[in-house]
CSV table of C-alpha atoms in Angstrom, one decimal:
chain,number,residue,atom,x,y,z
A,1,MET,CA,-6.2,-4.1,81.5
A,2,SER,CA,-5.0,-2.0,79.1
A,3,ASN,CA,-6.9,-0.7,76.6
A,4,THR,CA,-4.1,0.3,74.0
A,5,ARG,CA,-5.1,-0.9,70.5
A,6,LEU,CA,-2.4,-3.2,69.0
A,7,PRO,CA,-1.3,-2.1,65.5
A,8,PRO,CA,-3.1,-4.0,62.8
A,9,VAL,CA,-1.5,-7.6,61.3
A,10,ASP,CA,-0.5,-5.4,58.4
A,11,ASP,CA,1.9,-3.5,60.4
A,12,LEU,CA,4.0,-6.5,61.4
A,13,MET,CA,7.1,-7.4,60.0
A,14,PRO,CA,8.5,-11.3,58.8
A,15,LEU,CA,11.3,-12.5,61.3
A,16,GLY,CA,13.2,-15.5,60.2
A,17,ALA,CA,15.6,-16.7,57.4
A,18,SER,CA,13.1,-19.6,56.5
A,19,ALA,CA,9.2,-18.6,55.1
A,20,ARG,CA,8.5,-22.3,56.7
A,21,ASN,CA,9.6,-20.8,60.2
A,22,ARG,CA,9.0,-17.3,60.1
A,23,TRP,CA,7.2,-15.2,63.0
A,24,SER,CA,5.7,-11.8,62.6
A,25,VAL,CA,6.8,-8.7,64.6
A,26,SER,CA,6.3,-5.0,65.3
A,27,ALA,CA,7.6,-2.7,68.3
A,28,ARG,CA,4.9,-3.9,70.3
A,29,GLN,CA,3.6,-7.0,69.0
A,30,ALA,CA,4.9,-10.5,68.1
A,31,ASN,CA,2.5,-13.0,66.2
A,32,LEU,CA,4.3,-16.2,67.1
A,33,VAL,CA,1.8,-18.0,64.6
A,34,ARG,CA,3.8,-19.7,61.9
A,35,PRO,CA,2.0,-19.5,58.3
A,36,PRO,CA,0.0,-22.6,57.3
A,37,VAL,CA,2.2,-25.2,55.0
A,38,GLU,CA,-0.7,-26.6,52.9
A,39,PRO,CA,0.1,-30.5,52.7
A,40,GLN,CA,1.5,-32.4,49.6
A,41,PRO,CA,0.9,-36.1,50.1
A,42,VAL,CA,2.7,-38.4,47.6
A,43,THR,CA,2.1,-42.3,47.8
A,44,ILE,CA,5.3,-44.4,46.5
A,45,ASP,CA,5.7,-48.2,46.8
A,46,ALA,CA,8.6,-48.8,48.6
A,47,GLY,CA,8.5,-52.3,48.3
A,48,ALA,CA,7.4,-53.7,51.5
A,49,LYS,CA,4.3,-51.4,51.8
A,50,LEU,CA,3.3,-48.3,50.0
A,51,VAL,CA,4.2,-45.3,51.7
A,52,THR,CA,2.7,-42.0,51.7
A,53,PHE,CA,4.6,-38.8,53.2
A,54,ASP,CA,4.3,-35.1,52.7
A,55,LEU,CA,6.1,-33.5,49.9
A,56,ALA,CA,5.7,-30.0,51.7
A,57,ARG,CA,7.9,-31.1,54.6
A,58,THR,CA,10.4,-33.1,52.3
A,59,ALA,CA,14.1,-32.4,51.3
A,60,ILE,CA,16.7,-34.3,49.8
A,61,VAL,CA,20.5,-34.7,51.1
A,62,VAL,CA,22.9,-35.7,49.0
A,63,ILE,CA,25.8,-36.6,50.8
A,64,ASP,CA,29.6,-36.4,49.2
A,65,MET,CA,29.3,-36.4,45.7
A,66,GLN,CA,32.6,-34.6,45.3
A,67,ASN,CA,35.6,-34.7,43.4
A,68,ASP,CA,37.8,-36.8,45.9
A,69,PHE,CA,34.9,-39.2,45.9
A,70,CYS,CA,34.1,-39.8,42.6
A,71,HIS,CA,36.4,-38.1,40.2
A,72,PRO,CA,39.4,-40.8,38.7
A,73,ASP,CA,41.8,-37.6,39.4
A,74,GLY,CA,40.5,-37.2,43.0
A,75,TRP,CA,41.6,-38.8,46.1
A,76,LEU,CA,40.2,-42.0,45.7
A,77,GLY,CA,41.2,-42.7,42.5
A,78,HIS,CA,45.1,-41.5,43.5
A,79,ILE,CA,45.0,-44.3,46.3
A,80,GLY,CA,43.9,-47.2,43.8
A,81,VAL,CA,40.3,-47.2,44.3
A,82,ASP,CA,37.6,-48.0,41.1
A,83,VAL,CA,35.5,-44.6,41.2
A,84,THR,CA,33.1,-46.1,38.7
A,85,PRO,CA,30.7,-47.4,41.1
A,86,ALA,CA,30.7,-43.8,43.0
A,87,ARG,CA,29.7,-42.4,39.7
A,88,ALA,CA,26.5,-44.6,39.3
A,89,PRO,CA,24.2,-41.7,41.4
A,90,ILE,CA,25.2,-39.0,39.0
A,91,ALA,CA,23.0,-40.0,36.0
A,92,PRO,CA,19.4,-40.6,38.3
A,93,LEU,CA,20.1,-37.8,40.2
A,94,GLN,CA,20.4,-35.7,37.4
A,95,ARG,CA,17.1,-36.5,36.3
A,96,LEU,CA,15.4,-36.3,39.9
A,97,LEU,CA,17.0,-33.4,41.1
A,98,PRO,CA,15.3,-30.7,38.6
A,99,VAL,CA,12.0,-32.1,39.5
A,100,LEU,CA,12.1,-32.0,43.1
A,101,ARG,CA,13.4,-28.1,42.5
A,102,SER,CA,10.4,-27.2,40.5
A,103,LEU,CA,8.3,-28.9,43.6
A,104,ASP,CA,9.9,-26.6,46.1
A,105,VAL,CA,11.6,-29.8,47.8
A,106,PRO,CA,15.2,-28.3,49.1
A,107,ILE,CA,18.2,-29.5,47.8
A,108,ILE,CA,20.7,-30.1,50.3
A,109,TRP,CA,24.5,-30.6,49.4
A,110,LEU,CA,26.1,-32.4,52.5
A,111,ASN,CA,29.5,-32.5,51.6
A,112,TRP,CA,32.7,-33.3,53.5
A,113,GLY,CA,34.8,-30.1,54.0
A,114,ASN,CA,37.9,-30.0,56.2
A,115,ARG,CA,39.3,-26.6,58.1
A,116,PRO,CA,42.4,-25.8,56.0
A,117,ASP,CA,44.2,-26.3,59.8
A,118,ARG,CA,42.8,-29.4,60.3
A,119,LEU,CA,41.7,-28.4,63.7
A,120,ASN,CA,38.1,-30.0,63.3
A,121,LEU,CA,39.9,-33.6,62.8
A,122,SER,CA,40.4,-35.5,65.7
A,123,PRO,CA,43.8,-38.1,65.5
A,124,ALA,CA,41.2,-40.9,65.3
A,125,LEU,CA,39.7,-39.6,62.4
A,126,LEU,CA,42.6,-39.0,60.5
A,127,HIS,CA,44.0,-42.7,61.5
A,128,VAL,CA,41.1,-44.2,59.9
A,129,TYR,CA,42.5,-42.5,56.5
A,130,LYS,CA,45.7,-42.5,57.4
A,131,PRO,CA,46.5,-46.2,59.6
A,132,SER,CA,50.0,-45.9,59.0
A,133,GLY,CA,50.9,-42.4,58.9
A,134,THR,CA,52.4,-42.2,55.6
A,135,GLY,CA,50.5,-41.6,52.4
A,136,VAL,CA,47.8,-39.2,51.5
A,137,GLY,CA,45.1,-38.7,53.9
A,138,LEU,CA,42.7,-36.2,55.2
A,139,GLY,CA,44.1,-32.3,54.3
A,140,ASP,CA,47.1,-34.0,52.6
A,141,ARG,CA,48.4,-32.1,49.3
A,142,LEU,CA,47.5,-34.7,46.3
A,143,PRO,CA,50.4,-35.2,43.9
A,144,GLY,CA,48.9,-34.6,40.5
A,145,SER,CA,46.5,-31.4,41.3
A,146,GLY,CA,48.4,-30.2,44.8
A,147,ALA,CA,45.0,-29.8,46.0
A,148,ARG,CA,44.3,-30.6,49.6
A,149,VAL,CA,42.1,-33.7,50.3
A,150,LEU,CA,38.4,-32.5,51.2
A,151,GLU,CA,39.5,-29.4,51.9
A,152,ARG,CA,36.7,-26.8,52.2
A,153,GLY,CA,37.0,-24.4,48.8
A,154,SER,CA,39.4,-26.6,47.0
A,155,TRP,CA,39.1,-28.9,43.8
A,156,SER,CA,38.7,-31.7,46.0
A,157,ALA,CA,35.8,-31.1,48.2
A,158,SER,CA,33.9,-29.5,44.9
A,159,ILE,CA,31.0,-31.3,43.8
A,160,VAL,CA,31.2,-32.9,40.5
A,161,GLY,CA,31.1,-31.3,37.5
A,162,GLU,CA,28.3,-33.5,35.8
A,163,LEU,CA,26.3,-32.6,38.8
A,164,THR,CA,24.0,-29.5,38.5
A,165,VAL,CA,23.7,-27.0,41.7
A,166,GLU,CA,21.6,-24.4,41.6
A,167,PRO,CA,21.8,-20.9,44.0
A,168,THR,CA,18.9,-21.9,45.6
A,169,ASP,CA,20.4,-25.3,46.8
A,170,ILE,CA,21.9,-25.7,50.5
A,171,HIS,CA,25.4,-26.7,51.5
A,172,VAL,CA,26.3,-28.1,54.5
A,173,ALA,CA,30.2,-29.0,55.3
A,174,LYS,CA,30.9,-32.0,57.4
A,175,TYR,CA,33.7,-33.7,59.2
A,176,ARG,CA,32.5,-37.0,60.4
A,177,MET,CA,30.7,-39.7,58.7
A,178,SER,CA,27.6,-38.1,60.0
A,179,GLY,CA,26.2,-35.1,58.7
A,180,PHE,CA,24.5,-34.4,62.3
A,181,GLN,CA,27.6,-34.4,64.1
A,182,ASP,CA,29.0,-30.7,64.9
A,183,THR,CA,27.3,-29.3,62.2
A,184,GLU,CA,24.3,-27.1,61.6
A,185,LEU,CA,22.4,-29.6,59.4
A,186,ASP,CA,19.5,-30.2,62.1
A,187,SER,CA,19.2,-26.7,62.5
A,188,ILE,CA,18.7,-25.9,58.9
A,189,LEU,CA,16.1,-29.0,58.6
A,190,ARG,CA,14.3,-27.4,61.8
A,191,ASN,CA,14.0,-23.9,60.0
A,192,LEU,CA,13.1,-25.5,56.6
A,193,ASN,CA,9.9,-27.4,58.5
A,194,VAL,CA,11.3,-30.9,57.6
A,195,THR,CA,10.1,-34.4,58.7
A,196,THR,CA,11.0,-36.5,55.8
A,197,LEU,CA,14.4,-37.0,54.1
A,198,LEU,CA,15.5,-38.6,51.0
A,199,PHE,CA,18.9,-39.8,51.0
A,200,ALA,CA,21.2,-40.0,48.2
A,201,GLY,CA,25.0,-40.1,47.4
A,202,VAL,CA,28.5,-42.1,49.0
A,203,ASN,CA,29.4,-44.0,50.3
A,204,ALA,CA,26.0,-45.5,51.1
A,205,ASP,CA,27.6,-47.8,53.6
A,206,GLN,CA,29.4,-45.2,55.4
A,207,CYS,CA,28.5,-41.4,55.1
A,208,VAL,CA,25.2,-42.0,53.8
A,209,LEU,CA,24.3,-44.7,56.0
A,210,CYS,CA,25.6,-42.8,59.3
A,211,THR,CA,23.7,-39.5,58.3
A,212,LEU,CA,20.5,-41.5,57.7
A,213,GLN,CA,20.9,-43.4,60.8
A,214,ASP,CA,21.7,-40.2,63.0
A,215,ALA,CA,18.2,-38.7,61.0
A,216,ASN,CA,16.3,-41.6,62.6
A,217,PHE,CA,17.8,-40.7,66.0
A,218,HIS,CA,16.8,-37.3,65.6
A,219,GLY,CA,13.1,-38.4,64.9
A,220,TYR,CA,13.1,-37.8,61.0
A,221,ASP,CA,11.4,-40.1,58.2
A,222,CYS,CA,13.8,-41.4,55.9
A,223,MET,CA,14.3,-42.8,52.8
A,224,LEU,CA,16.7,-44.2,51.0
A,225,LEU,CA,16.7,-43.5,47.0
A,226,ARG,CA,18.4,-46.9,45.9
A,227,ASP,CA,19.5,-46.1,42.4
A,228,CYS,CA,21.1,-42.5,43.5
A,229,ALA,CA,23.1,-44.0,46.4
A,230,ALA,CA,26.4,-46.2,45.6
A,231,THR,CA,29.5,-47.3,47.3
A,232,THR,CA,32.9,-48.4,46.0
A,233,SER,CA,32.7,-51.1,48.9
A,234,PRO,CA,32.2,-54.8,48.2
A,235,ASP,CA,29.0,-55.6,47.2
A,236,TYR,CA,27.5,-57.3,50.5
A,237,CYS,CA,28.2,-53.9,52.1
A,238,MET,CA,25.5,-52.1,49.9
A,239,ALA,CA,23.0,-55.2,50.5
A,240,ALA,CA,23.7,-54.6,54.4
A,241,THR,CA,23.2,-51.0,53.9
A,242,VAL,CA,19.8,-51.8,52.3
A,243,TYR,CA,18.8,-54.5,54.6
A,244,ASN,CA,19.5,-52.1,57.4
A,245,VAL,CA,17.4,-49.3,56.2
A,246,ASN,CA,14.3,-51.5,55.7
A,247,GLN,CA,14.8,-53.3,58.7
A,248,CYS,CA,15.5,-50.6,61.4
A,249,PHE,CA,15.8,-47.1,60.1
A,250,GLY,CA,12.9,-46.3,57.3
A,251,PHE,CA,12.4,-47.0,53.5
A,252,VAL,CA,14.3,-48.1,50.5
A,253,LEU,CA,13.0,-47.0,46.9
A,254,GLU,CA,14.3,-46.2,43.6
A,255,SER,CA,14.0,-42.7,42.1
A,256,SER,CA,12.1,-43.8,38.9
A,257,VAL,CA,9.4,-44.5,41.6
A,258,LEU,CA,9.5,-41.1,43.1
A,259,THR,CA,9.8,-39.3,39.7
A,260,ALA,CA,6.7,-41.5,38.4
A,261,ALA,CA,4.8,-40.2,41.3
A,262,LEU,CA,5.5,-36.6,41.0
A,263,ALA,CA,4.9,-36.4,37.3
A,264,ASP,CA,1.2,-35.3,37.4
A,265,ARG,CA,2.2,-32.1,39.6
A,266,GLY,CA,2.7,-28.8,38.3
A,267,PRO,CA,5.6,-26.6,39.7
A,268,ARG,CA,4.6,-24.9,42.9
A,269,SER,CA,4.2,-21.4,42.8
A,270,GLY,CA,6.4,-18.9,45.3
A,271,ARG,CA,9.2,-21.0,46.7
A,272,SER,CA,8.4,-21.1,50.3
A,273,SER,CA,11.4,-22.4,51.6
A,274,ALA,CA,13.4,-19.0,50.2
A,275,PRO,CA,14.5,-16.5,52.9
């Protein structure tokens, strides 16, 4: 056994994009012990039962709050859909997101964002939104603005202006109703050391539910924020979504209940999720 003295811990350098999942290394030593994360338990009333979760291992996933889905001049508005219901989450999210940011909860914007060449979109997926082969589907230009539907980087795919986005927020592009399919979402969440996910956005019965289901299948604890999620589908679709989340995939709660539970907590010092 070698008697060579290892360098002191102070010589080690951090290695990892997230402070929540980080090694320390030097030329001759690797310390694989992650820094401990102090639990931040929060207890909320989720209707059927009281639920306690760890805020220090929680993130919120806000899905598809984009111009094409939520702005009157976007894609859905162009094809005659009343987007008023899709705008309902804006006000509660504007109240909730600053509170979560102050407590170092990662904000993840999970938005539809097609490649300009649409090579990530199969014919089966294109058919869902353009069943007759005519009209304006994914990646086609809107007649008014000329913006391409849900193309990454375009006005169409941008988050609605009423929602404030901060530089510390995280952006993930998706191309299916589930945000886990063919994206980096799971890798990002694991690097953030997250186990509990809050879900918000549109449509609750489609992209939100599909992503929440996949999160459950991946082993995450899932909570649907009822007033921060909405759909342009008929009312029974929302009712079925709430029922299925409660029955099979997690818990349903109101953001006001969560905000009240967080009210007595001061801002956390130091953003452990920062690179």
